[in-house]
Amino acid sequence: MNQPFSINWQNRVVTLGLTIGLLCIITSGVYPATFPTVGNASQILLNLSIDAIVAVGMMILLIGGMFDLSVGSVVALSGGLSGYLMYYHDTNFLVAIGAGLLAALLVGYVNGLLIARAGINPMIQTLAMMGIVRGFALMLSGAGIQNFPYEFIYIGQSKLFKLQAPVWWMLAVLLIFAFLVNRTVFFRRYYYIGGNEKAARLSGIDVDRMKIWAFVISAGLAGLAGILLSSRLGAALSTSGRGLELRVITAVILGGASLSGGQGRIWGAFLGALFMAIVNNVLIISRVSGYWQEVILGLILIVAVGVDQWFVRRSERVLSQRVVKTSLNAENTEI
C-alpha cells in the first residue's frame, strides 16, 4: 500500500532536518525570549557561514573517501598572510587576498600530491601539515594583526537585506557546488572513487589526479573562509580556525557522508553545519561552560561516527542478503 506522506528514516539528510526542527521547537519553548528571534537567527547564520564553506570542501573529500585535518590551519594561514602583506608591506588588498588564496591552494596541492602520488596516509599527511601551516600562521600573525584597509573590511562586514556578507558567500558556494556535484561528470567521479577506488581505476578514471584536485578545492574553500573570517573580525589571528576540522568533519558525517566514502550531498554538509551552529547557540544561551562545549562536541562526533558505522554495516548486510537471494532464484530457475 502506497504511503504518500511516509518519511524515509534511512535518509540521513531527512532525519537530520527533522532533528533540527525538533531541536528548534524545544529550544524555542525553553528560551522563548532569546532563541526564536530574528537577531539570534541572523547570528546563527553568520556563525555557521565559515564552517559551512569549509564543510563543502570536506564533503567532496569524504565522498571520495578522503579527509583533511589541516583545513583549520589553512583558515589561519590565508587570513594571516593577507593581513601580514597589507599591514607590514602596504600591499593592495586584492593582491593580498590573492596571495592568501594562492598559499591555501598550494597547501592543498602538496597534500594531494603526497597522498595520491607518494601513497602517504591522509591522516598522517594532513595532521603533519596542520602543524606546519599553524606554525607559519603564528609567525605571520603573531599576537594578531589589525588596522586593515576599509576595502578589505567591507568584504566581510557589509550587509545585504540585514545579512552580513559571509552568509551570502556561503549561499553562493553551496549553490555552485551543489550544482557541480549533482550535474557534472567531473564531480560525480568522486562517488565512484569513494565507492570502489580499484573499480574506478579500472574504468579509466585518473584517480590520483582527482584526489589532488579534491584537496586543492578543499584547501581553496578553507582559504576563502579564512579571508572572510579575517575581514569580518577586522583582525588576522593565529588561533583562527582552531578546532574547525573537528566541527566540520562532525557536521559532514551528520549530513550524510561516510568515512568509507561514496556517500553524501552538499546540502547535507550545510544541514550538518547548521545543526552544530544551533547546538553551539543553545549551549551559549544556556550558559554552559566553554570546557563542556568541547566535551559535548566530541560526544556528538562519536555518536555521528557510530551512526555512520551502523549504516555501513546495515548496507553491507542488506547487499549480502540480496546477493544470496538472487543466487537462490537463479538456481531455482535452472532447476
Short mmCIF file of C-alpha atoms in Angstrom, two decimals:
data_model
loop_
_atom_site.label_atom_id
_atom_site.label_comp_id
_atom_site.label_asym_id
_atom_site.label_seq_id
_atom_site.Cartn_x
_atom_site.Cartn_y
_atom_site.Cartn_z
CA MET A 1 0.00 0.00 0.00
CA ASN A 2 1.42 3.37 -1.01
CA GLN A 3 2.03 5.92 1.73
CA PRO A 4 2.45 9.33 0.02
CA PHE A 5 3.38 11.14 3.24
CA SER A 6 5.67 8.46 4.68
CA ILE A 7 9.15 9.53 5.82
CA ASN A 8 12.30 7.78 4.64
CA TRP A 9 14.03 7.33 8.01
CA GLN A 10 17.08 5.81 6.30
CA ASN A 11 17.79 9.14 4.56
CA ARG A 12 20.16 10.87 6.98
CA VAL A 13 19.56 14.30 5.46
CA VAL A 14 15.82 13.93 6.14
CA THR A 15 16.33 12.69 9.70
CA LEU A 16 18.86 15.46 10.38
CA GLY A 17 16.42 18.08 9.05
CA LEU A 18 13.68 16.73 11.32
CA THR A 19 16.10 16.68 14.27
CA ILE A 20 16.98 20.33 13.64
CA GLY A 21 13.28 21.24 13.50
CA LEU A 22 12.58 19.38 16.75
CA LEU A 23 15.59 21.00 18.44
CA CYS A 24 14.39 24.47 17.38
CA ILE A 25 10.84 23.81 18.69
CA ILE A 26 12.08 22.55 22.06
CA THR A 27 14.62 25.36 22.48
CA SER A 28 12.03 27.98 21.50
CA GLY A 29 9.79 26.63 24.26
CA VAL A 30 12.57 26.67 26.86
CA TYR A 31 14.05 30.07 25.87
CA PRO A 32 11.14 31.97 24.22
CA ALA A 33 12.70 35.41 24.75
CA THR A 34 16.17 34.70 23.34
CA PHE A 35 16.17 31.80 20.83
CA PRO A 36 13.26 32.38 18.37
CA THR A 37 14.28 35.93 17.39
CA VAL A 38 15.39 37.42 14.07
CA GLY A 39 18.60 38.68 15.63
CA ASN A 40 19.53 35.26 17.01
CA ALA A 41 18.72 33.51 13.71
CA SER A 42 20.89 36.04 11.88
CA GLN A 43 23.71 35.40 14.33
CA ILE A 44 23.42 31.60 13.89
CA LEU A 45 23.67 32.00 10.10
CA LEU A 46 26.70 34.27 10.46
CA ASN A 47 28.44 31.86 12.83
CA LEU A 48 27.83 28.83 10.62
CA SER A 49 28.84 30.55 7.37
CA ILE A 50 32.59 29.94 7.80
CA ASP A 51 32.11 26.32 8.91
CA ALA A 52 29.66 25.62 6.06
CA ILE A 53 32.08 26.91 3.38
CA VAL A 54 34.83 24.64 4.72
CA ALA A 55 32.32 21.78 5.10
CA VAL A 56 31.58 21.87 1.35
CA GLY A 57 35.23 21.05 0.59
CA MET A 58 35.30 18.39 3.30
CA MET A 59 32.14 16.80 1.87
CA ILE A 60 33.80 16.46 -1.55
CA LEU A 61 36.82 14.82 0.09
CA LEU A 62 34.70 12.40 2.12
CA ILE A 63 32.61 11.45 -0.93
CA GLY A 64 35.92 10.42 -2.48
CA GLY A 65 36.91 8.50 0.66
CA MET A 66 39.42 11.09 1.97
CA PHE A 67 39.57 13.80 4.64
CA ASP A 68 41.78 16.76 5.56
CA LEU A 69 42.79 17.68 9.12
CA SER A 70 44.70 20.81 8.04
CA VAL A 71 41.72 22.96 6.97
CA GLY A 72 41.57 24.86 10.27
CA SER A 73 45.24 25.83 9.95
CA VAL A 74 44.69 26.87 6.33
CA VAL A 75 41.95 29.25 7.54
CA ALA A 76 44.52 30.90 9.83
CA LEU A 77 47.22 30.95 7.12
CA SER A 78 45.20 32.63 4.37
CA GLY A 79 43.88 35.36 6.67
CA GLY A 80 47.27 35.78 8.34
CA LEU A 81 49.25 36.09 5.10
CA SER A 82 46.77 38.58 3.65
CA GLY A 83 46.84 40.62 6.84
CA TYR A 84 50.64 40.49 7.03
CA LEU A 85 51.04 41.80 3.47
CA MET A 86 48.51 44.62 3.95
CA TYR A 87 49.75 45.75 7.38
CA TYR A 88 53.53 45.42 7.05
CA HIS A 89 54.03 45.97 3.30
CA ASP A 90 51.08 48.19 2.32
CA THR A 91 50.13 45.67 -0.33
CA ASN A 92 46.96 46.30 -2.32
CA PHE A 93 44.12 44.37 -0.68
CA LEU A 94 43.30 42.43 -3.87
CA VAL A 95 46.92 41.29 -4.24
CA ALA A 96 47.00 40.34 -0.55
CA ILE A 97 43.80 38.30 -0.90
CA GLY A 98 45.22 36.60 -3.99
CA ALA A 99 48.38 35.70 -2.09
CA GLY A 100 46.36 34.25 0.80
CA LEU A 101 44.24 32.13 -1.56
CA LEU A 102 47.32 31.01 -3.50
CA ALA A 103 49.00 29.86 -0.28
CA ALA A 104 45.89 27.85 0.61
CA LEU A 105 45.79 26.23 -2.84
CA LEU A 106 49.49 25.36 -2.55
CA VAL A 107 48.87 23.59 0.78
CA GLY A 108 46.04 21.59 -0.82
CA TYR A 109 48.22 20.70 -3.82
CA VAL A 110 51.07 19.45 -1.61
CA ASN A 111 48.65 17.39 0.49
CA GLY A 112 47.02 15.88 -2.59
CA LEU A 113 50.35 15.22 -4.33
CA LEU A 114 51.92 13.39 -1.37
CA ILE A 115 48.76 11.40 -0.64
CA ALA A 116 47.94 10.46 -4.25
CA ARG A 117 51.42 10.02 -5.71
CA ALA A 118 53.57 9.06 -2.70
CA GLY A 119 50.84 7.00 -1.01
CA ILE A 120 51.10 8.71 2.39
CA ASN A 121 48.14 8.05 4.68
CA PRO A 122 45.76 11.08 4.55
CA MET A 123 45.53 11.27 8.36
CA ILE A 124 49.33 11.34 8.80
CA GLN A 125 49.90 13.78 5.93
CA THR A 126 47.19 16.28 6.85
CA LEU A 127 47.98 16.02 10.58
CA ALA A 128 51.61 16.91 9.86
CA MET A 129 50.51 19.69 7.51
CA MET A 130 48.17 21.03 10.18
CA GLY A 131 51.14 21.63 12.50
CA ILE A 132 53.37 23.08 9.76
CA VAL A 133 50.75 25.51 8.48
CA ARG A 134 49.74 26.57 12.01
CA GLY A 135 53.40 27.38 12.68
CA PHE A 136 53.57 29.62 9.59
CA ALA A 137 50.31 31.30 10.61
CA LEU A 138 51.76 32.01 14.07
CA MET A 139 54.92 33.52 12.56
CA LEU A 140 52.87 35.76 10.25
CA SER A 141 50.12 36.88 12.62
CA GLY A 142 51.91 36.76 15.98
CA ALA A 143 49.55 38.05 18.63
CA GLY A 144 47.21 39.37 15.93
CA ILE A 145 47.16 41.97 13.14
CA GLN A 146 44.59 44.76 12.88
CA ASN A 147 44.01 48.09 11.10
CA PHE A 148 43.17 46.69 7.67
CA PRO A 149 42.07 48.87 4.72
CA TYR A 150 38.39 49.73 4.50
CA GLU A 151 38.01 47.78 1.24
CA PHE A 152 39.15 44.57 2.94
CA ILE A 153 36.89 45.07 5.96
CA TYR A 154 33.94 45.75 3.65
CA ILE A 155 34.17 42.23 2.16
CA GLY A 156 33.22 40.60 5.47
CA GLN A 157 31.23 43.30 7.27
CA SER A 158 28.95 44.69 4.56
CA LYS A 159 25.25 43.80 4.73
CA LEU A 160 22.54 42.93 2.21
CA PHE A 161 18.95 42.50 3.41
CA LYS A 162 20.24 42.63 7.00
CA LEU A 163 22.51 39.61 6.46
CA GLN A 164 26.29 40.02 6.61
CA ALA A 165 28.38 39.21 3.53
CA PRO A 166 29.78 35.82 4.77
CA VAL A 167 26.21 34.45 4.76
CA TRP A 168 25.80 35.38 1.07
CA TRP A 169 29.23 33.94 0.26
CA MET A 170 28.14 30.72 1.99
CA LEU A 171 24.93 30.54 -0.06
CA ALA A 172 26.86 31.16 -3.30
CA VAL A 173 29.36 28.40 -2.50
CA LEU A 174 26.56 25.98 -1.58
CA LEU A 175 24.58 26.66 -4.77
CA ILE A 176 27.61 26.43 -7.06
CA PHE A 177 28.97 23.18 -5.60
CA ALA A 178 25.54 21.58 -5.20
CA PHE A 179 25.07 22.11 -8.95
CA LEU A 180 28.57 20.89 -9.81
CA VAL A 181 28.38 17.74 -7.66
CA ASN A 182 24.90 16.83 -8.93
CA ARG A 183 25.27 17.74 -12.59
CA THR A 184 28.86 17.41 -13.75
CA VAL A 185 30.75 14.24 -14.68
CA PHE A 186 33.95 15.54 -13.08
CA PHE A 187 32.49 15.73 -9.56
CA ARG A 188 30.30 12.61 -9.97
CA ARG A 189 33.51 10.62 -10.36
CA TYR A 190 34.21 11.12 -6.65
CA TYR A 191 31.25 8.85 -5.84
CA TYR A 192 32.83 6.07 -7.93
CA ILE A 193 36.26 6.65 -6.33
CA GLY A 194 34.81 6.62 -2.80
CA GLY A 195 32.59 3.62 -3.55
CA ASN A 196 35.29 1.44 -5.07
CA GLU A 197 38.67 3.01 -5.88
CA LYS A 198 40.04 -0.06 -7.65
CA ALA A 199 36.99 -0.30 -9.92
CA ALA A 200 37.25 3.44 -10.65
CA ARG A 201 40.87 2.97 -11.79
CA LEU A 202 39.91 0.01 -13.98
CA SER A 203 37.14 2.08 -15.59
CA GLY A 204 39.71 4.65 -16.73
CA ILE A 205 39.30 7.38 -14.12
CA ASP A 206 42.58 9.15 -13.27
CA VAL A 207 42.11 8.65 -9.52
CA ASP A 208 45.39 10.29 -8.49
CA ARG A 209 44.61 13.48 -10.41
CA MET A 210 41.07 13.56 -8.97
CA LYS A 211 42.46 13.21 -5.45
CA ILE A 212 44.87 16.11 -5.95
CA TRP A 213 42.01 18.27 -7.25
CA ALA A 214 39.85 17.36 -4.25
CA PHE A 215 42.50 18.53 -1.79
CA VAL A 216 43.12 21.71 -3.83
CA ILE A 217 39.38 22.54 -3.88
CA SER A 218 39.02 21.84 -0.15
CA ALA A 219 42.04 23.99 0.73
CA GLY A 220 40.86 26.76 -1.61
CA LEU A 221 37.49 26.92 0.16
CA ALA A 222 39.27 26.92 3.53
CA GLY A 223 41.41 29.80 2.24
CA LEU A 224 38.30 31.72 1.20
CA ALA A 225 36.80 31.10 4.63
CA GLY A 226 39.98 32.44 6.25
CA ILE A 227 39.85 35.66 4.20
CA LEU A 228 36.17 36.18 5.08
CA LEU A 229 36.80 35.49 8.78
CA SER A 230 39.68 37.98 8.98
CA SER A 231 37.63 40.57 7.13
CA ARG A 232 34.61 40.03 9.38
CA LEU A 233 36.66 40.23 12.58
CA GLY A 234 38.83 43.06 11.28
CA ALA A 235 41.83 41.10 12.50
CA ALA A 236 44.09 38.20 11.49
CA LEU A 237 44.62 35.80 14.39
CA SER A 238 46.93 32.79 14.51
CA THR A 239 44.27 30.97 16.56
CA SER A 240 41.63 31.33 13.83
CA GLY A 241 40.17 28.01 12.75
CA ARG A 242 41.50 26.10 15.77
CA GLY A 243 39.28 23.04 16.23
CA LEU A 244 37.46 23.80 12.97
CA GLU A 245 38.46 20.47 11.40
CA LEU A 246 36.69 18.57 14.20
CA ARG A 247 33.49 20.62 13.84
CA VAL A 248 33.48 20.33 10.06
CA ILE A 249 34.10 16.56 9.95
CA THR A 250 31.35 16.09 12.55
CA ALA A 251 28.96 18.25 10.53
CA VAL A 252 29.69 16.45 7.27
CA ILE A 253 29.22 12.97 8.76
CA LEU A 254 25.99 14.11 10.41
CA GLY A 255 24.93 15.42 6.99
CA GLY A 256 25.14 12.01 5.32
CA ALA A 257 28.81 11.47 4.42
CA SER A 258 30.54 8.24 5.35
CA LEU A 259 34.13 7.66 6.45
CA SER A 260 34.17 4.74 3.99
CA GLY A 261 33.37 7.15 1.08
CA GLY A 262 30.90 7.13 -1.80
CA GLN A 263 28.08 8.94 0.03
CA GLY A 264 26.98 12.48 0.80
CA ARG A 265 25.33 15.61 -0.57
CA ILE A 266 26.40 19.26 -0.44
CA TRP A 267 23.14 20.30 1.24
CA GLY A 268 23.76 17.59 3.82
CA ALA A 269 27.01 19.37 4.72
CA PHE A 270 25.02 22.60 5.19
CA LEU A 271 22.46 20.89 7.44
CA GLY A 272 25.26 19.32 9.49
CA ALA A 273 26.92 22.72 9.95
CA LEU A 274 23.52 24.26 10.80
CA PHE A 275 22.90 21.58 13.45
CA MET A 276 26.32 22.22 15.02
CA ALA A 277 25.73 26.00 14.99
CA ILE A 278 22.32 25.63 16.66
CA VAL A 279 23.74 23.29 19.32
CA ASN A 280 26.52 25.79 20.00
CA ASN A 281 23.98 28.63 20.17
CA VAL A 282 21.83 26.67 22.63
CA LEU A 283 24.85 25.95 24.83
CA ILE A 284 25.76 29.66 24.88
CA ILE A 285 22.18 30.68 25.72
CA SER A 286 22.16 28.02 28.45
CA ARG A 287 25.44 29.49 29.76
CA VAL A 288 27.21 26.15 29.57
CA SER A 289 30.96 26.41 30.23
CA GLY A 290 33.23 26.50 27.17
CA TYR A 291 35.03 23.43 28.52
CA TRP A 292 31.78 21.46 28.49
CA GLN A 293 31.04 22.68 24.98
CA GLU A 294 34.21 20.92 23.78
CA VAL A 295 33.14 17.75 25.60
CA ILE A 296 29.70 17.84 24.01
CA LEU A 297 31.24 18.43 20.56
CA GLY A 298 33.42 15.36 20.99
CA LEU A 299 30.43 13.27 22.10
CA ILE A 300 28.44 14.38 19.04
CA LEU A 301 31.33 13.27 16.79
CA ILE A 302 31.44 9.84 18.49
CA VAL A 303 27.68 9.42 18.05
CA ALA A 304 27.89 10.55 14.41
CA VAL A 305 30.67 8.06 13.61
CA GLY A 306 28.75 5.33 15.45
CA VAL A 307 25.63 6.01 13.39
CA ASP A 308 27.76 6.06 10.21
CA GLN A 309 29.25 2.64 11.02
CA TRP A 310 25.79 1.26 11.81
CA PHE A 311 24.52 2.41 8.40
CA VAL A 312 27.60 0.91 6.67
CA ARG A 313 27.16 -2.48 8.35
CA ARG A 314 23.44 -2.44 7.65
CA SER A 315 24.01 -1.65 3.95
CA GLU A 316 26.57 -4.46 3.68
CA ARG A 317 24.13 -6.90 5.35
CA VAL A 318 21.27 -5.89 3.03
CA LEU A 319 23.55 -6.19 -0.03
CA SER A 320 24.73 -9.64 1.09
CA GLN A 321 21.13 -10.81 1.56
CA ARG A 322 20.21 -9.58 -1.92
CA VAL A 323 23.15 -11.44 -3.50
CA VAL A 324 22.16 -14.67 -1.73
CA LYS A 325 18.52 -14.22 -2.74
CA THR A 326 19.47 -13.56 -6.38
CA SER A 327 21.68 -16.68 -6.43
CA LEU A 328 18.92 -18.85 -4.98
CA ASN A 329 16.43 -17.52 -7.53
CA ALA A 330 18.88 -18.26 -10.36
CA GLU A 331 19.40 -21.83 -9.09
CA ASN A 332 15.64 -22.42 -8.81
CA THR A 333 15.16 -21.11 -12.36
CA GLU A 334 17.77 -23.53 -13.72
CA ILE A 335 16.13 -26.46 -11.90
#
